[in-house]
mmCIF file of C-alpha atoms and ligand atoms in Angstrom:
data_model
loop_
_atom_site.group_PDB
_atom_site.id
_atom_site.type_symbol
_atom_site.label_atom_id
_atom_site.label_comp_id
_atom_site.label_asym_id
_atom_site.label_seq_id
_atom_site.Cartn_x
_atom_site.Cartn_y
_atom_site.Cartn_z
ATOM 1 C CA MET N 15 0.000 0.000 0.000
ATOM 2 C CA LYS N 16 1.469 3.295 -1.103
ATOM 3 C CA ASN N 17 1.312 6.236 1.226
ATOM 4 C CA TYR N 18 -0.593 8.705 -0.940
ATOM 5 C CA SER N 19 -0.523 11.504 1.641
ATOM 6 C CA LYS N 20 3.153 11.981 0.773
ATOM 7 C CA PHE N 21 1.975 13.633 -2.462
ATOM 8 C CA LEU N 22 0.097 16.376 -0.584
ATOM 9 C CA LYS N 23 1.948 19.679 -0.590
ATOM 10 C CA LYS N 24 1.526 23.222 0.649
ATOM 11 C CA GLU N 25 -0.537 25.522 -1.588
ATOM 12 C CA SER N 26 -1.194 22.741 -4.073
ATOM 13 C CA ASN N 27 -3.909 20.345 -5.142
ATOM 14 C CA VAL N 28 -3.549 16.686 -6.054
ATOM 15 C CA ILE N 29 -6.322 15.089 -8.092
ATOM 16 C CA PHE N 30 -6.466 11.361 -7.457
ATOM 17 C CA LEU N 31 -7.661 9.137 -10.281
ATOM 18 C CA PHE N 32 -9.611 6.007 -9.405
ATOM 19 C CA HIS N 33 -11.710 3.634 -11.497
ATOM 20 C CA GLY N 34 -13.395 1.344 -9.028
ATOM 21 C CA VAL N 35 -13.575 -0.312 -5.635
ATOM 22 C CA ILE N 36 -14.546 -3.965 -5.139
ATOM 23 C CA ASP N 37 -15.280 -6.184 -2.137
ATOM 24 C CA LYS N 38 -13.156 -9.021 -3.463
ATOM 25 C CA ASN N 39 -11.520 -10.098 -6.713
ATOM 26 C CA PRO N 40 -12.718 -13.531 -7.864
ATOM 27 C CA PHE N 41 -10.307 -13.605 -10.827
ATOM 28 C CA LYS N 42 -6.761 -14.928 -11.186
ATOM 29 C CA VAL N 43 -5.405 -12.499 -13.765
ATOM 30 C CA ARG N 44 -7.956 -9.742 -14.135
ATOM 31 C CA ASN N 45 -7.344 -6.506 -12.270
ATOM 32 C CA TYR N 46 -3.612 -7.210 -11.965
ATOM 33 C CA THR N 47 -3.094 -3.472 -12.639
ATOM 34 C CA LYS N 48 -5.267 -2.673 -9.578
ATOM 35 C CA LYS N 49 -7.608 -0.549 -11.647
ATOM 36 C CA HIS N 50 -10.155 -1.464 -8.964
ATOM 37 C CA LEU N 51 -8.980 -1.280 -5.362
ATOM 38 C CA LEU N 52 -10.201 -3.634 -2.705
ATOM 39 C CA LYS N 53 -12.569 -1.878 -0.319
ATOM 40 C CA LYS N 54 -10.164 -2.256 2.611
ATOM 41 C CA GLU N 55 -7.368 -0.716 0.499
ATOM 42 C CA PHE N 56 -9.602 2.172 -0.518
ATOM 43 C CA ILE N 57 -10.456 2.877 3.111
ATOM 44 C CA LYS N 58 -6.753 2.807 4.030
ATOM 45 C CA VAL N 59 -6.030 5.343 1.276
ATOM 46 C CA LEU N 60 -8.823 7.616 2.561
ATOM 47 C CA ASN N 61 -7.670 7.284 6.171
ATOM 48 C CA ASP N 62 -4.130 8.164 5.173
ATOM 49 C CA LEU N 63 -5.237 11.217 3.150
ATOM 50 C CA ASP N 64 -7.508 12.292 5.980
ATOM 51 C CA LYS N 65 -4.536 12.715 8.344
ATOM 52 C CA LYS N 66 -3.412 15.980 6.829
ATOM 53 C CA GLY N 67 -5.384 16.428 3.609
ATOM 54 C CA ASN N 68 -8.271 18.747 2.724
ATOM 55 C CA CYS N 69 -10.634 17.201 0.221
ATOM 56 C CA ILE N 70 -12.069 19.757 -2.218
ATOM 57 C CA SER N 71 -14.423 19.393 -5.182
ATOM 58 C CA LEU N 72 -13.357 19.969 -8.784
ATOM 59 C CA GLU N 73 -15.694 22.959 -8.641
ATOM 60 C CA GLN N 74 -13.480 24.385 -5.881
ATOM 61 C CA VAL N 75 -10.396 23.542 -7.932
ATOM 62 C CA TYR N 76 -11.921 25.523 -10.801
ATOM 63 C CA ASN N 77 -12.779 28.507 -8.574
ATOM 64 C CA THR N 78 -9.333 28.578 -6.981
ATOM 65 C CA ILE N 79 -7.504 28.612 -10.318
ATOM 66 C CA LYS N 80 -9.988 30.989 -11.953
ATOM 67 C CA ASN N 81 -9.599 33.485 -9.084
ATOM 68 C CA LYS N 82 -5.798 33.037 -9.039
ATOM 69 C CA LYS N 83 -5.893 32.079 -5.365
ATOM 70 C CA ASN N 84 -3.501 29.700 -3.671
ATOM 71 C CA PHE N 85 -4.846 26.261 -2.883
ATOM 72 C CA ARG N 86 -5.353 25.470 0.763
ATOM 73 C CA ASP N 87 -2.362 23.515 2.040
ATOM 74 C CA TYR N 88 -2.534 19.774 1.354
ATOM 75 C CA SER N 89 -5.625 19.991 -0.881
ATOM 76 C CA TYR N 90 -6.708 16.947 -2.810
ATOM 77 C CA SER N 91 -9.629 15.872 -4.970
ATOM 78 C CA ILE N 92 -11.183 12.514 -5.760
ATOM 79 C CA THR N 93 -12.169 11.464 -9.297
ATOM 80 C CA PHE N 94 -13.520 8.219 -10.742
ATOM 81 C CA ASP N 95 -13.387 7.522 -14.499
ATOM 82 C CA ASP N 96 -15.641 5.406 -16.747
ATOM 83 C CA GLY N 97 -18.868 4.937 -14.698
ATOM 84 C CA PHE N 98 -18.523 1.554 -13.009
ATOM 85 C CA TYR N 99 -21.482 0.254 -10.997
ATOM 86 C CA ASN N 100 -19.194 -0.272 -8.018
ATOM 87 C CA ASN N 101 -18.835 3.549 -7.849
ATOM 88 C CA TYR N 102 -22.531 3.713 -7.041
ATOM 89 C CA LYS N 103 -22.769 0.595 -4.925
ATOM 90 C CA ILE N 104 -19.541 0.682 -2.894
ATOM 91 C CA VAL N 105 -17.747 4.031 -3.319
ATOM 92 C CA ALA N 106 -20.616 6.509 -2.970
ATOM 93 C CA PRO N 107 -21.832 5.352 0.473
ATOM 94 C CA ILE N 108 -18.261 5.461 1.857
ATOM 95 C CA LEU N 109 -17.577 8.967 0.524
ATOM 96 C CA LYS N 110 -20.974 10.295 1.554
ATOM 97 C CA LYS N 111 -20.510 9.091 5.119
ATOM 98 C CA ARG N 112 -17.144 10.850 5.255
ATOM 99 C CA LYS N 113 -18.537 13.972 3.529
ATOM 100 C CA LEU N 114 -15.865 13.747 0.833
ATOM 101 C CA HIS N 115 -16.380 15.385 -2.550
ATOM 102 C CA ALA N 116 -15.883 13.364 -5.739
ATOM 103 C CA THR N 117 -16.376 13.714 -9.483
ATOM 104 C CA PHE N 118 -17.551 10.742 -11.539
ATOM 105 C CA TYR N 119 -16.700 10.941 -15.254
ATOM 106 C CA ILE N 120 -18.985 8.695 -17.272
ATOM 107 C CA THR N 121 -18.695 7.208 -20.768
ATOM 108 C CA THR N 122 -22.210 7.322 -22.179
ATOM 109 C CA SER N 123 -22.192 4.095 -24.250
ATOM 110 C CA PHE N 124 -20.961 2.249 -21.153
ATOM 111 C CA ILE N 125 -24.011 3.556 -19.261
ATOM 112 C CA ASP N 126 -26.466 3.003 -22.138
ATOM 113 C CA LYS N 127 -25.508 -0.589 -22.911
ATOM 114 C CA ASN N 128 -23.508 -1.743 -19.929
ATOM 115 C CA GLU N 129 -20.679 -1.787 -22.463
ATOM 116 C CA THR N 130 -17.173 -3.066 -21.676
ATOM 117 C CA SER N 131 -14.015 -1.174 -22.641
ATOM 118 C CA TRP N 132 -11.635 -2.731 -25.202
ATOM 119 C CA ILE N 133 -8.973 -3.548 -22.614
ATOM 120 C CA ASP N 134 -11.483 -5.091 -20.199
ATOM 121 C CA LYS N 135 -12.786 -7.257 -23.075
ATOM 122 C CA ILE N 136 -9.267 -8.449 -23.804
ATOM 123 C CA GLU N 137 -8.574 -9.072 -20.091
ATOM 124 C CA HIS N 138 -11.810 -11.041 -19.872
ATOM 125 C CA MET N 139 -10.838 -13.252 -22.823
ATOM 126 C CA ILE N 140 -7.322 -13.821 -21.539
ATOM 127 C CA GLU N 141 -8.629 -14.682 -18.055
ATOM 128 C CA LYS N 142 -10.915 -17.339 -19.508
ATOM 129 C CA THR N 143 -8.737 -18.877 -22.200
ATOM 130 C CA LYS N 144 -6.907 -22.145 -21.590
ATOM 131 C CA THR N 145 -5.271 -22.116 -25.024
ATOM 132 C CA LYS N 146 -1.517 -22.303 -25.409
ATOM 133 C CA THR N 147 -0.572 -20.790 -28.738
ATOM 134 C CA THR N 148 1.078 -17.904 -30.536
ATOM 135 C CA LEU N 149 -1.114 -15.016 -31.637
ATOM 136 C CA ASN N 150 -0.256 -12.865 -34.600
ATOM 137 C CA ILE N 151 -1.266 -9.296 -33.792
ATOM 138 C CA LEU N 152 -0.398 -6.367 -36.055
ATOM 139 C CA ASN N 153 2.362 -8.449 -37.633
ATOM 140 C CA LYS N 154 3.967 -9.281 -34.302
ATOM 141 C CA LYS N 155 3.933 -12.639 -32.545
ATOM 142 C CA PHE N 156 2.737 -12.982 -28.955
ATOM 143 C CA LYS N 157 2.802 -16.084 -26.782
ATOM 144 C CA ILE N 158 -0.274 -16.991 -24.804
ATOM 145 C CA GLY N 159 -0.524 -19.835 -22.313
ATOM 146 C CA ASN N 160 -2.453 -20.931 -19.282
ATOM 147 C CA THR N 161 -0.285 -19.401 -16.556
ATOM 148 C CA LYS N 162 -0.752 -16.071 -14.814
ATOM 149 C CA LYS N 163 2.747 -14.927 -15.764
ATOM 150 C CA VAL N 164 2.292 -15.535 -19.487
ATOM 151 C CA LYS N 165 -1.164 -13.951 -19.446
ATOM 152 C CA VAL N 166 0.046 -10.824 -17.623
ATOM 153 C CA ASN N 167 3.001 -10.487 -20.021
ATOM 154 C CA PHE N 168 0.609 -10.732 -22.944
ATOM 155 C CA LEU N 169 -1.739 -8.069 -21.501
ATOM 156 C CA ASN N 170 1.178 -5.737 -20.779
ATOM 157 C CA SER N 171 2.336 -6.092 -24.400
ATOM 158 C CA ILE N 172 -1.153 -5.339 -25.679
ATOM 159 C CA ARG N 173 -1.417 -2.242 -23.472
ATOM 160 C CA HIS N 174 1.910 -1.075 -24.820
ATOM 161 C CA LEU N 175 0.917 -1.730 -28.414
ATOM 162 C CA ALA N 176 -2.339 0.190 -28.116
ATOM 163 C CA LYS N 177 -0.558 3.182 -26.631
ATOM 164 C CA LYS N 178 2.113 3.406 -29.287
ATOM 165 C CA ASP N 179 0.227 2.863 -32.497
ATOM 166 C CA ASN N 180 -2.827 4.342 -34.058
ATOM 167 C CA THR N 181 -4.467 0.981 -33.479
ATOM 168 C CA ASN N 182 -8.138 0.369 -34.118
ATOM 169 C CA LEU N 183 -8.977 -0.954 -30.673
ATOM 170 C CA ASN N 184 -12.282 -2.559 -31.659
ATOM 171 C CA ASN N 185 -10.564 -4.479 -34.445
ATOM 172 C CA LEU N 186 -7.860 -5.524 -32.003
ATOM 173 C CA VAL N 187 -10.523 -7.061 -29.736
ATOM 174 C CA LEU N 188 -12.174 -8.867 -32.676
ATOM 175 C CA ASP N 189 -8.842 -10.130 -33.949
ATOM 176 C CA ILE N 190 -7.850 -11.600 -30.565
ATOM 177 C CA LYS N 191 -11.350 -13.064 -30.164
ATOM 178 C CA LYS N 192 -11.115 -14.788 -33.534
ATOM 179 C CA GLN N 193 -7.614 -16.128 -32.997
ATOM 180 C CA LEU N 194 -8.477 -17.475 -29.544
ATOM 181 C CA GLY N 195 -11.770 -18.891 -30.815
ATOM 182 C CA CYS N 196 -13.765 -17.204 -28.013
ATOM 183 C CA ASN N 197 -17.468 -17.787 -28.280
ATOM 184 C CA PHE N 198 -18.658 -16.100 -25.095
ATOM 185 C CA LYS N 199 -20.120 -12.593 -24.883
ATOM 186 C CA LEU N 200 -17.903 -9.610 -24.173
ATOM 187 C CA ASN N 201 -20.399 -6.939 -23.291
ATOM 188 C CA ASN N 202 -23.223 -6.526 -20.796
ATOM 189 C CA LEU N 203 -21.083 -8.379 -18.252
ATOM 190 C CA ASN N 204 -22.308 -8.164 -14.683
ATOM 191 C CA ASN N 205 -19.286 -8.950 -12.542
ATOM 192 C CA MET N 206 -17.998 -6.076 -10.383
ATOM 193 C CA LEU N 207 -15.010 -5.386 -12.673
ATOM 194 C CA ASP N 208 -17.210 -4.770 -15.703
ATOM 195 C CA LYS N 209 -20.716 -3.752 -14.674
ATOM 196 C CA LYS N 210 -21.549 -0.088 -15.307
ATOM 197 C CA MET N 211 -24.075 2.216 -13.688
ATOM 198 C CA ASN N 212 -27.397 2.837 -15.411
ATOM 199 C CA TRP N 213 -28.849 6.308 -15.993
ATOM 200 C CA ALA N 214 -31.057 6.180 -12.880
ATOM 201 C CA GLN N 215 -27.984 5.494 -10.748
ATOM 202 C CA VAL N 216 -26.053 8.328 -12.411
ATOM 203 C CA SER N 217 -28.963 10.667 -11.604
ATOM 204 C CA LYS N 218 -29.035 9.454 -8.015
ATOM 205 C CA LEU N 219 -25.304 10.077 -7.581
ATOM 206 C CA ASN N 220 -25.784 13.574 -8.915
ATOM 207 C CA GLN N 221 -28.439 14.283 -6.289
ATOM 208 C CA CYS N 222 -25.872 13.974 -3.509
ATOM 209 C CA GLU N 223 -24.407 17.370 -2.623
ATOM 210 C CA TYR N 224 -20.869 15.958 -2.516
ATOM 211 C CA PHE N 225 -20.875 14.436 -5.976
ATOM 212 C CA THR N 226 -20.468 15.829 -9.491
ATOM 213 C CA ILE N 227 -21.059 14.077 -12.812
ATOM 214 C CA GLY N 228 -18.702 14.749 -15.691
ATOM 215 C CA GLY N 229 -18.352 13.527 -19.279
ATOM 216 C CA HIS N 230 -15.821 11.027 -20.614
ATOM 217 C CA THR N 231 -16.906 10.673 -24.309
ATOM 218 C CA VAL N 232 -19.429 8.273 -25.862
ATOM 219 C CA ASN N 233 -17.167 5.311 -26.694
ATOM 220 C CA HIS N 234 -13.924 5.996 -24.798
ATOM 221 C CA PRO N 235 -11.658 6.337 -27.862
ATOM 222 C CA ILE N 236 -8.258 8.031 -27.837
ATOM 223 C CA LEU N 237 -9.483 11.404 -29.071
ATOM 224 C CA SER N 238 -6.297 12.512 -30.808
ATOM 225 C CA PHE N 239 -6.485 9.453 -33.111
ATOM 226 C CA LEU N 240 -9.933 10.483 -34.453
ATOM 227 C CA SER N 241 -10.905 12.582 -37.467
ATOM 228 C CA ASP N 242 -12.291 16.080 -36.823
ATOM 229 C CA LYS N 243 -15.796 14.817 -37.489
ATOM 230 C CA GLU N 244 -15.474 11.831 -35.153
ATOM 231 C CA VAL N 245 -13.956 13.791 -32.287
ATOM 232 C CA LYS N 246 -16.762 16.345 -32.464
ATOM 233 C CA LYS N 247 -19.315 13.548 -32.326
ATOM 234 C CA GLU N 248 -17.656 11.901 -29.310
ATOM 235 C CA ILE N 249 -17.554 15.141 -27.331
ATOM 236 C CA TYR N 250 -20.817 16.794 -28.363
ATOM 237 C CA ASN N 251 -22.938 13.628 -28.265
ATOM 238 C CA SER N 252 -21.658 12.621 -24.829
ATOM 239 C CA ILE N 253 -22.663 16.019 -23.441
ATOM 240 C CA ASN N 254 -26.065 15.804 -25.166
ATOM 241 C CA TYR N 255 -26.748 12.229 -24.006
ATOM 242 C CA ILE N 256 -26.029 13.066 -20.380
ATOM 243 C CA LYS N 257 -28.420 16.027 -20.604
ATOM 244 C CA LYS N 258 -31.084 13.957 -22.329
ATOM 245 C CA ASN N 259 -30.921 11.031 -19.903
ATOM 246 C CA THR N 260 -30.438 12.846 -16.606
ATOM 247 C CA GLY N 261 -31.122 16.530 -17.208
ATOM 248 C CA ILE N 262 -27.586 17.340 -16.035
ATOM 249 C CA LYS N 263 -25.843 20.109 -17.935
ATOM 250 C CA ILE N 264 -22.260 19.046 -17.407
ATOM 251 C CA LYS N 265 -19.354 21.433 -16.915
ATOM 252 C CA HIS N 266 -16.782 18.786 -16.079
ATOM 253 C CA TYR N 267 -14.983 16.333 -18.359
ATOM 254 C CA SER N 268 -11.973 14.028 -18.481
ATOM 255 C CA TYR N 269 -10.057 12.683 -21.506
ATOM 256 C CA PRO N 270 -10.064 8.898 -22.124
ATOM 257 C CA GLU N 271 -6.604 7.500 -21.277
ATOM 258 C CA GLY N 272 -5.607 11.107 -20.604
ATOM 259 C CA LEU N 273 -1.891 10.982 -21.395
ATOM 260 C CA LYS N 274 -0.276 13.860 -23.269
ATOM 261 C CA HIS N 275 -0.538 12.239 -26.698
ATOM 262 C CA THR N 276 -4.299 11.605 -26.355
ATOM 263 C CA PHE N 277 -5.587 15.213 -26.524
ATOM 264 C CA GLY N 278 -4.644 18.660 -27.774
ATOM 265 C CA MET N 279 -5.912 22.110 -28.729
ATOM 266 C CA ARG N 280 -8.569 20.648 -31.042
ATOM 267 C CA GLU N 281 -10.199 18.684 -28.201
ATOM 268 C CA ILE N 282 -9.885 21.558 -25.712
ATOM 269 C CA LYS N 283 -11.542 23.971 -28.129
ATOM 270 C CA LEU N 284 -14.503 21.638 -28.681
ATOM 271 C CA LEU N 285 -14.932 21.116 -24.942
ATOM 272 C CA LYS N 286 -14.844 24.868 -24.277
ATOM 273 C CA ASN N 287 -17.374 25.445 -27.082
ATOM 274 C CA ARG N 288 -19.831 23.231 -25.269
ATOM 275 C CA GLY N 289 -19.429 24.868 -21.866
ATOM 276 C CA ILE N 290 -16.930 22.521 -20.225
ATOM 277 C CA LYS N 291 -14.861 24.532 -17.770
ATOM 278 C CA ILE N 292 -12.365 22.061 -16.350
ATOM 279 C CA CYS N 293 -10.848 18.820 -17.672
ATOM 280 C CA PRO N 294 -8.007 16.972 -15.933
ATOM 281 C CA SER N 295 -5.535 14.775 -17.833
ATOM 282 C CA ALA N 296 -4.029 11.550 -16.521
ATOM 283 C CA GLU N 297 -0.476 12.899 -16.605
ATOM 284 C CA PHE N 298 1.240 12.484 -13.245
ATOM 285 C CA GLY N 299 1.717 15.622 -11.174
ATOM 286 C CA PHE N 300 0.499 18.374 -8.876
ATOM 287 C CA ASN N 301 -1.638 21.461 -9.513
ATOM 288 C CA PHE N 302 -0.823 24.981 -8.368
ATOM 289 C CA LYS N 303 -2.725 28.259 -8.742
ATOM 290 C CA ASP N 304 -1.303 28.913 -12.229
ATOM 291 C CA ALA N 305 -2.412 25.501 -13.557
ATOM 292 C CA ASP N 306 -4.129 25.191 -16.927
ATOM 293 C CA LEU N 307 -7.755 24.083 -16.366
ATOM 294 C CA PHE N 308 -7.568 21.740 -19.381
ATOM 295 C CA ASN N 309 -4.162 20.280 -18.537
ATOM 296 C CA LEU N 310 -4.527 19.508 -14.858
ATOM 297 C CA LYS N 311 -2.415 16.674 -13.566
ATOM 298 C CA ARG N 312 -3.707 13.597 -11.763
ATOM 299 C CA ILE N 313 -2.198 10.780 -9.724
ATOM 300 C CA PHE N 314 -3.453 7.273 -10.435
ATOM 301 C CA VAL N 315 -4.251 5.303 -7.286
ATOM 302 C CA ASN N 316 -3.458 1.677 -8.010
ATOM 303 C CA SER N 317 -2.214 0.177 -4.775
HETATM 304 ZN ZN1 ZN D 27 -11.452 6.174 -18.918
#
């Protein structure tokens, strides 16, 4: 367990990036990156931050930067990306009880169809497969076998591949599915690592005074890889769908994947056009009063 309070500094704000919290992990390989924390780990992280930290909302982060004020010493903020059901079921009650602010960035197709992200689909297939073979992916050969080590190595290679190349992630999923001969479904999965909130649950979260809903595109693509037309659709439609399904006019957003290469001026301009006022990245770092509202840093909590 990392000591996350060590990141808290005077006159600065740290935005922590979470995805989910689960009671237990029934899988052997899945969640090896700790995208979802165990509940007891999550509580330890909160207890540690509580020792000296001041939890503030992203709205307060916005106001502080906009008014060129210093952050309160040891400020931090809590964010959850993607819209997992465990955010509603497990995270929200814990945060509410502690009166801690959080922003939940939701991907609208995930909410609409209980859709699974490309990497979770691949993890799901690799967890289940017993095949020992060599896969040919984008003209490279990858070994796959029935041990945790081989499976984790494979998933790490895939993550690396998707980051580096302008890879069509949906085709990547289909290609792996075909080569492995998987015949089970890969969406509308209801285990705690995959299940997403529905619109009623998103609305309920939004009713709590401590919580804010933000956008996170329609399909979770890497925005910088898209054409102008596609990127506009991803951003504008996600904002419209949230309004249509919940009545919430969102002002908050986060970029899928969020590393430097995944967004730029084009994306920021479109977000600003539609009234988004603050959008953190997933680049590691700390935020001070002169921070750029569309380039805020975050720290990924994964242990
Ligand atoms: Zn995401």
